[in-house]
Coordinates of C-alpha atoms in Angstrom, one line a residue:
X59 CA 4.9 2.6 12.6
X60 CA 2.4 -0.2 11.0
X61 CA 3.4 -3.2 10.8
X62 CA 2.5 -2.1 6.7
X63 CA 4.5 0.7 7.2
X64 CA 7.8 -2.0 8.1
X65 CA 6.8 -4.2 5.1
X66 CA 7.3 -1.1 3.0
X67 CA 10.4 0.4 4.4
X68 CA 11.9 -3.5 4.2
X69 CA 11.2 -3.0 0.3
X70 CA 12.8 0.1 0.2
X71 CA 16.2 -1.0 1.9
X72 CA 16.4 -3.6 0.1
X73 CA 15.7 -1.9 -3.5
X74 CA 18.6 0.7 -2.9
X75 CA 21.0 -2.7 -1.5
X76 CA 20.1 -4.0 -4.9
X77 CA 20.9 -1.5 -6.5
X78 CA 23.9 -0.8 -5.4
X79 CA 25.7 -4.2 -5.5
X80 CA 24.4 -4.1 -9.5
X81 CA 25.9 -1.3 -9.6
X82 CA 29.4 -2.8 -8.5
X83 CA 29.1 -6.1 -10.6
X84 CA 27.6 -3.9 -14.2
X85 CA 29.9 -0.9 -14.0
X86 CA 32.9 -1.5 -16.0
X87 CA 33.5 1.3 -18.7
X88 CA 30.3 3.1 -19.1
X89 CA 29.9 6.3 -17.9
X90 CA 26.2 6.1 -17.1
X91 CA 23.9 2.9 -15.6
X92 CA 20.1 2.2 -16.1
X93 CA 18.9 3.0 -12.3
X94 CA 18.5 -1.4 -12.0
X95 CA 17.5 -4.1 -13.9
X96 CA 13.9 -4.6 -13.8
X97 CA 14.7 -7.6 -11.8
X98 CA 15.3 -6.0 -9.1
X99 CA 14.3 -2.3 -9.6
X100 CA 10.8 -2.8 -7.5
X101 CA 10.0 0.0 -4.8
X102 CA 8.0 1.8 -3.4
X103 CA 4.9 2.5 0.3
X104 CA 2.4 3.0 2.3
X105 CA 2.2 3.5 5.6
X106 CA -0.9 3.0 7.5
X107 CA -0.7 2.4 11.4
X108 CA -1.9 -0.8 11.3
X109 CA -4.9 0.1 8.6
X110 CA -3.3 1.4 5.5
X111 CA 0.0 -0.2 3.3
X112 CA 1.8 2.2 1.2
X113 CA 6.0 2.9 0.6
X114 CA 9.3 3.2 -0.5
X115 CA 10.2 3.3 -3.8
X116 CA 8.0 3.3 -6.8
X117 CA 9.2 4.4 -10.4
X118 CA 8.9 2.8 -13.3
X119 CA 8.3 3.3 -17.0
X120 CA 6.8 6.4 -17.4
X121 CA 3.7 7.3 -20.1
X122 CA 5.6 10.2 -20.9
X123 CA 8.7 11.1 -23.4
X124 CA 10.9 11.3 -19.6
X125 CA 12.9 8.2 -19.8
X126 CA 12.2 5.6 -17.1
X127 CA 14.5 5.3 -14.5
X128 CA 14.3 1.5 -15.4
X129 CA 15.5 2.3 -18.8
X130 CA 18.5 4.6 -18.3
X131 CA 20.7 5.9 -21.4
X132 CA 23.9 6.0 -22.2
X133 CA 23.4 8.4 -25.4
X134 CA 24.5 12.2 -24.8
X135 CA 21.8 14.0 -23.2
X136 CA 21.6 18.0 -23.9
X137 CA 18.5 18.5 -22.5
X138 CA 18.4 20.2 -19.1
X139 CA 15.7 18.5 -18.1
X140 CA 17.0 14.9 -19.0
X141 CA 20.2 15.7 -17.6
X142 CA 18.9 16.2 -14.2
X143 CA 17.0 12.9 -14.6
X144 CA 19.5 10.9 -15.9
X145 CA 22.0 12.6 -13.2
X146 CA 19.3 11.5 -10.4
X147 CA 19.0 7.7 -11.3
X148 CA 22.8 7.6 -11.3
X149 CA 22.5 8.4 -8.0
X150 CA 20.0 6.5 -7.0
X151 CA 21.9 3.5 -8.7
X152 CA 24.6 4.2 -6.1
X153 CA 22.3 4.6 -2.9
X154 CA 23.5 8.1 -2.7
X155 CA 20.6 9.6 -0.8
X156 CA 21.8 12.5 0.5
X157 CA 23.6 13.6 -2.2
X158 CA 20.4 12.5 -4.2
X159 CA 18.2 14.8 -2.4
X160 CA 20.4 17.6 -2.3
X161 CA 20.9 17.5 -6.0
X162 CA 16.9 16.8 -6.5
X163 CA 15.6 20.0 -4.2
X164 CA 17.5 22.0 -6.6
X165 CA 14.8 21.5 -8.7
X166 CA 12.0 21.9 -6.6
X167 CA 10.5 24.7 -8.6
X168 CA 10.7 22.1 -11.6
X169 CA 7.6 21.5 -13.9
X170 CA 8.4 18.5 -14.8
X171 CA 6.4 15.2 -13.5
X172 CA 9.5 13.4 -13.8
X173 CA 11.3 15.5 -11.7
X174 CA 9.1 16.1 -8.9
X175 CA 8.1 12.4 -8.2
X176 CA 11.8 11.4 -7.7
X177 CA 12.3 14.8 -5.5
X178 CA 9.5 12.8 -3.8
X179 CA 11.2 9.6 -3.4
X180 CA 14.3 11.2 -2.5
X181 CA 12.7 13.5 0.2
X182 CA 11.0 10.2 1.5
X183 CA 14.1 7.8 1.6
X184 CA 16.1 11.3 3.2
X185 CA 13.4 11.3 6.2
X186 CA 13.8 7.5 6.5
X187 CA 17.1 7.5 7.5
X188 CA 18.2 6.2 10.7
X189 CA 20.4 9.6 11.1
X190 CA 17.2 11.9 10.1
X191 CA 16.5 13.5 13.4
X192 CA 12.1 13.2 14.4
X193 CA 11.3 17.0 14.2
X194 CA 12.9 17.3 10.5
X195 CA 11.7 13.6 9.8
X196 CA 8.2 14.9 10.2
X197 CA 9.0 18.3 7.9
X198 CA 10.3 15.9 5.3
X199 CA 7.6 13.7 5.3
X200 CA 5.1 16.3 4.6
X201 CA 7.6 17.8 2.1
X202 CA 7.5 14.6 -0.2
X203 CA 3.8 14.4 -0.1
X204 CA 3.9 18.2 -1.4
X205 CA 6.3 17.1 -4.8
X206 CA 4.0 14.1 -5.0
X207 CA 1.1 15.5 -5.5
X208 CA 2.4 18.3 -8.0
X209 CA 3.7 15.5 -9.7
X210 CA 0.7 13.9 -10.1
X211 CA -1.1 17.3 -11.0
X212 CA 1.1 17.7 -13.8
X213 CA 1.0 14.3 -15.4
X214 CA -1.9 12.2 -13.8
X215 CA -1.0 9.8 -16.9
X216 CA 2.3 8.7 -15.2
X217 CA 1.9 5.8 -12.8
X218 CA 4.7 6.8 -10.8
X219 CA 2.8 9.7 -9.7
X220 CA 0.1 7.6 -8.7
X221 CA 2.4 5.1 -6.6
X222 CA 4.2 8.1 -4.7
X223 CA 1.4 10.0 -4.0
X224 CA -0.5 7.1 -2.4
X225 CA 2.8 6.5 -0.6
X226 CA 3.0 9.9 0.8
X227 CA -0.7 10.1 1.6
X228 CA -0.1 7.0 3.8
X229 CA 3.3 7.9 5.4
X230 CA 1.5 11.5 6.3
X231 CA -1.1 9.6 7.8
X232 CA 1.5 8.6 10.9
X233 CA 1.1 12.2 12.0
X234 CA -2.2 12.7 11.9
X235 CA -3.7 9.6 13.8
X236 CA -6.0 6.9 12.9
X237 CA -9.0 8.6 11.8
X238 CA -6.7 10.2 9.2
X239 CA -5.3 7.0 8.2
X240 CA -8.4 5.3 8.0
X241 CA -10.3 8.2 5.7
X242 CA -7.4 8.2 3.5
X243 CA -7.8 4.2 2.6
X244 CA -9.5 4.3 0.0
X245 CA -7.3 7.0 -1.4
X246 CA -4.2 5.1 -1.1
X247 CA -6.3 2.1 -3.0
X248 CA -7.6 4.2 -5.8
X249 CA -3.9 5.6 -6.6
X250 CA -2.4 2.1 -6.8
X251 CA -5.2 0.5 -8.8
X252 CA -4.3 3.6 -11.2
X253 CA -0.5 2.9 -11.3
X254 CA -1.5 -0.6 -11.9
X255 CA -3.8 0.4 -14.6
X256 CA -1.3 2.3 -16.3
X257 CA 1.8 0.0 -15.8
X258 CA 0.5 -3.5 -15.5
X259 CA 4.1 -5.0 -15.2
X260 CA 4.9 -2.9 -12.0
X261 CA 5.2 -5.9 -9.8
X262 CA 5.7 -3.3 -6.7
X263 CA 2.1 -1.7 -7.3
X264 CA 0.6 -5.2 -7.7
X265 CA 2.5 -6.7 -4.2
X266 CA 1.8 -3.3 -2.2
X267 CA -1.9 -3.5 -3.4
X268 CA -1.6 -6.9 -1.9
X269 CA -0.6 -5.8 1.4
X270 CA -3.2 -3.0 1.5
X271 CA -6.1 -5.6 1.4
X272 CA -3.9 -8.2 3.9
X273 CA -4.3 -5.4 5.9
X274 CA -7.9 -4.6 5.8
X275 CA -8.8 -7.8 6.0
X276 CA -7.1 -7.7 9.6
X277 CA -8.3 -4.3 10.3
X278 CA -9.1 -4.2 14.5
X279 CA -12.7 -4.3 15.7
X280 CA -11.9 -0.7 16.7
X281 CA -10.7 0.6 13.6
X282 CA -13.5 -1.1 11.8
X283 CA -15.7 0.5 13.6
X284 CA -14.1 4.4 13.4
X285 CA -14.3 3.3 9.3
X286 CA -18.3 2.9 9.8
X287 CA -18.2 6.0 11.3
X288 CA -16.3 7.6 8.4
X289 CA -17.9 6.0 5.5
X290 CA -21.6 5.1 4.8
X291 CA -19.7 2.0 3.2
X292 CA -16.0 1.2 5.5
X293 CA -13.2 0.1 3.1
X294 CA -12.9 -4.1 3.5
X295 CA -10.7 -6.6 1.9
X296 CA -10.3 -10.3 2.2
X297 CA -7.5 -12.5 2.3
X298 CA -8.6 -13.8 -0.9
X299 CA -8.4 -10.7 -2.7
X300 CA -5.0 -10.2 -1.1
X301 CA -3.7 -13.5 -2.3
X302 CA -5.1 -12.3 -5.9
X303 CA -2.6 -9.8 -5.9
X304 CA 0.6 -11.3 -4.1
X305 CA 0.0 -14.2 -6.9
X306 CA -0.4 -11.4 -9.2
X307 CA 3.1 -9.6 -8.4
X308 CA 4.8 -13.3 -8.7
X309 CA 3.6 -14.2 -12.0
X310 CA 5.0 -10.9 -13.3
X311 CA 8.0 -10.6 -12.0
X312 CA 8.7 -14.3 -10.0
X313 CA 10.9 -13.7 -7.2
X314 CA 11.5 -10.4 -7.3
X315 CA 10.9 -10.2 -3.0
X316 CA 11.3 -12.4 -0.1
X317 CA 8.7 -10.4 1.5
X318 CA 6.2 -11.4 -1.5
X319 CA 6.9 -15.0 -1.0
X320 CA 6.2 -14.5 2.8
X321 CA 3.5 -12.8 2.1
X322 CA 2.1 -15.7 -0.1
X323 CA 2.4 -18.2 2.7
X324 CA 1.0 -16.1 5.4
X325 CA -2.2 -15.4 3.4
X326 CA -2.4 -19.0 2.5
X327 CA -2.1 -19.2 6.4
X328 CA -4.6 -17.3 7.0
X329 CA -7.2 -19.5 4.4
X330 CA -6.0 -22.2 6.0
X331 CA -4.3 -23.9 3.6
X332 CA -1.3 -25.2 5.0
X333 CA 0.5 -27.5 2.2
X334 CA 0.5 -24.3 0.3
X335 CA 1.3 -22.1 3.0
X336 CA 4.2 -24.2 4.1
X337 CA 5.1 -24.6 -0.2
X338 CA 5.6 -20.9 -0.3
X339 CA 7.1 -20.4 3.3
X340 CA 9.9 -22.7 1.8
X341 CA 10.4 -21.1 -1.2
X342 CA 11.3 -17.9 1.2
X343 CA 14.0 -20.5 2.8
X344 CA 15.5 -21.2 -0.7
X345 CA 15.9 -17.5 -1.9
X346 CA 19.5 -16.1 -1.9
X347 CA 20.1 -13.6 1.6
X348 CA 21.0 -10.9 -0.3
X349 CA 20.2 -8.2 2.3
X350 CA 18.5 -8.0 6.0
X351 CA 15.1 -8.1 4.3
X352 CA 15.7 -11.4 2.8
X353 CA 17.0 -12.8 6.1
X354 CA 14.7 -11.5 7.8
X355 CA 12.0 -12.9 6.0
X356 CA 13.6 -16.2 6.2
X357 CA 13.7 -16.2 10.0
X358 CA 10.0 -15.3 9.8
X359 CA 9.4 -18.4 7.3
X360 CA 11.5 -20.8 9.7
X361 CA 9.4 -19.9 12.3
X362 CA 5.9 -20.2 10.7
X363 CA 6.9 -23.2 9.4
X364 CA 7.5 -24.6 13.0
X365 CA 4.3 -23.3 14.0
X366 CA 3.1 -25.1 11.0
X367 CA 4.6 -28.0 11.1
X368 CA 3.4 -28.6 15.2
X369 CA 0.2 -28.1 14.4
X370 CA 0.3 -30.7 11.3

């Protein structure tokens, strides 16, 4: 798995952590709970051995009269359709997957957008389970791109179409080697400038945008050269583009991720800026450890900023 791939899983985990400790601190009486604050509601994806980013967990207000996961409801719900959706976040509030994607491929003959992006989701986070065994990992994987892209085929106005397919483009792409991976970049880019375009507070798009150009912008002589081969014009990046977008995420929604703050000061590495590198690097060192993400990411920080701070 990309190193990409890692950074979107990490989100993942760490979305569905966050979720569920709101879950324990917010639910006192009510019977139903807004899948997360927006605080901490970011998901998302993509998946690109080492050439594409993509992910775990994107939702998000959607353009359509299908209330946002973000946004929840308490009122009484008699639509069928709303039920199941309102029935899913809960879920997904809790970290249920299992039961989440049991409930979910119920409705796999669903028309509705709503509907078949979470089944995607759900049928994602199901094969990323450390219990999911490789053969029906695989199976699953494909399965999630399959309600993404009806999804999107439904409602291409909803940006959480866009965000899963992309993801389920790039998680496909582990199966189908690098040439795959490479001719499906710009793909993956397209679909999250769209859900960018349509939700310009998704702070998930914005960072996992980010990490797509990081990663182009460190793309192998080797792949770079399979991508001339492909295109007439190879899909680039710079870190400056990538720093664009990790500054982007942060400005709407600051702090949201470890990983974004790490990201930050490895870019600014990478420029060769090091007070701002090692600025950002700290601010990883001050956020709360939540979850494994953010401790991970502070180990990573300690150690960049000993590498840092020897070569000062």
């Amino acid at each position: 798995m990309s190193a990409f791939c890692h950074s979107v899983l990490r989100l993942s985990n760490f979305i569905t952590r966050s979720r569920i400790a709101v879950k324990r601190l917010k639910f006192v009486s009510r019977p139903l709970l807004p899948a997360c604050p927006p605080a901490v509601r970011k998901l998302p994806m993509i998946c690109a051995a080492g050439v594409l980013p993509v992910v775990h967990a994107w939702w998000g207000q959607s353009s359509t009269s299908t209330p946002a996961p973000e946004e929840g409801t308490t009122a009484e719900v008699t639509d069928p359709v709303q039920q199941a959706i309102v029935q899913a976040d809960e879920l997904y509030s809790l970290g249920d997957t299992v039961e989440l994607y049991q409930f979910l491929i119920q409705h796999k003959d669903s028309d509705d957008a709503g509907i078949l992006w979470r089944l995607a989701r759900a049928t994602r986070d199901y094969a990323h389970l450390s219990t999911c065994k490789p053969e029906d990992r695989k199976t699953l994987t494909y399965q999630a791109l399959q309600f993404a892209e009806q999804a999107l085929h439904i409602n291409p106005k909803d940006f959480a179409c866009h965000k899963w397919y992309a993801i389920c483009i790039s998680d496909v792409g582990d199966y189908e080697g690098t040439k795959a991976k490479i001719a499906n970049a710009y793909v993956i880019r397209d679909h999250f400038k769209e859900a960018i375009a349509l939700n310009p507070e998704d702070a998930t798009s914005i960072h996992l945008l980010g990490l797509w150009c990081f990663t182009m912008a460190e793309m192998p002589w080797y792949q770079a050269k399979i991508a001339s081969v492909i295109f007439a014009t190879p899909p680039t990046s710079t870190y400056d583009e990538a720093l664009g977008y990790f500054l982007q995420a942060e400005s709407v929604d600051p702090g949201f991720y470890s990983m974004n703050l790490l990201m930050l000061g490895k870019t600014y590495m990478r420029l060769g800026n090091t007070s701002a590198a090692m600025l950002w690097l700290e601010k990883v060192q001050t956020c709360p450890s939540k979850c494994e993400e953010d401790t991970q990411a502070k180990l990573e920080a300690e150690q960049l900023l000993k590498t840092l701070g020897a070569a000062s």
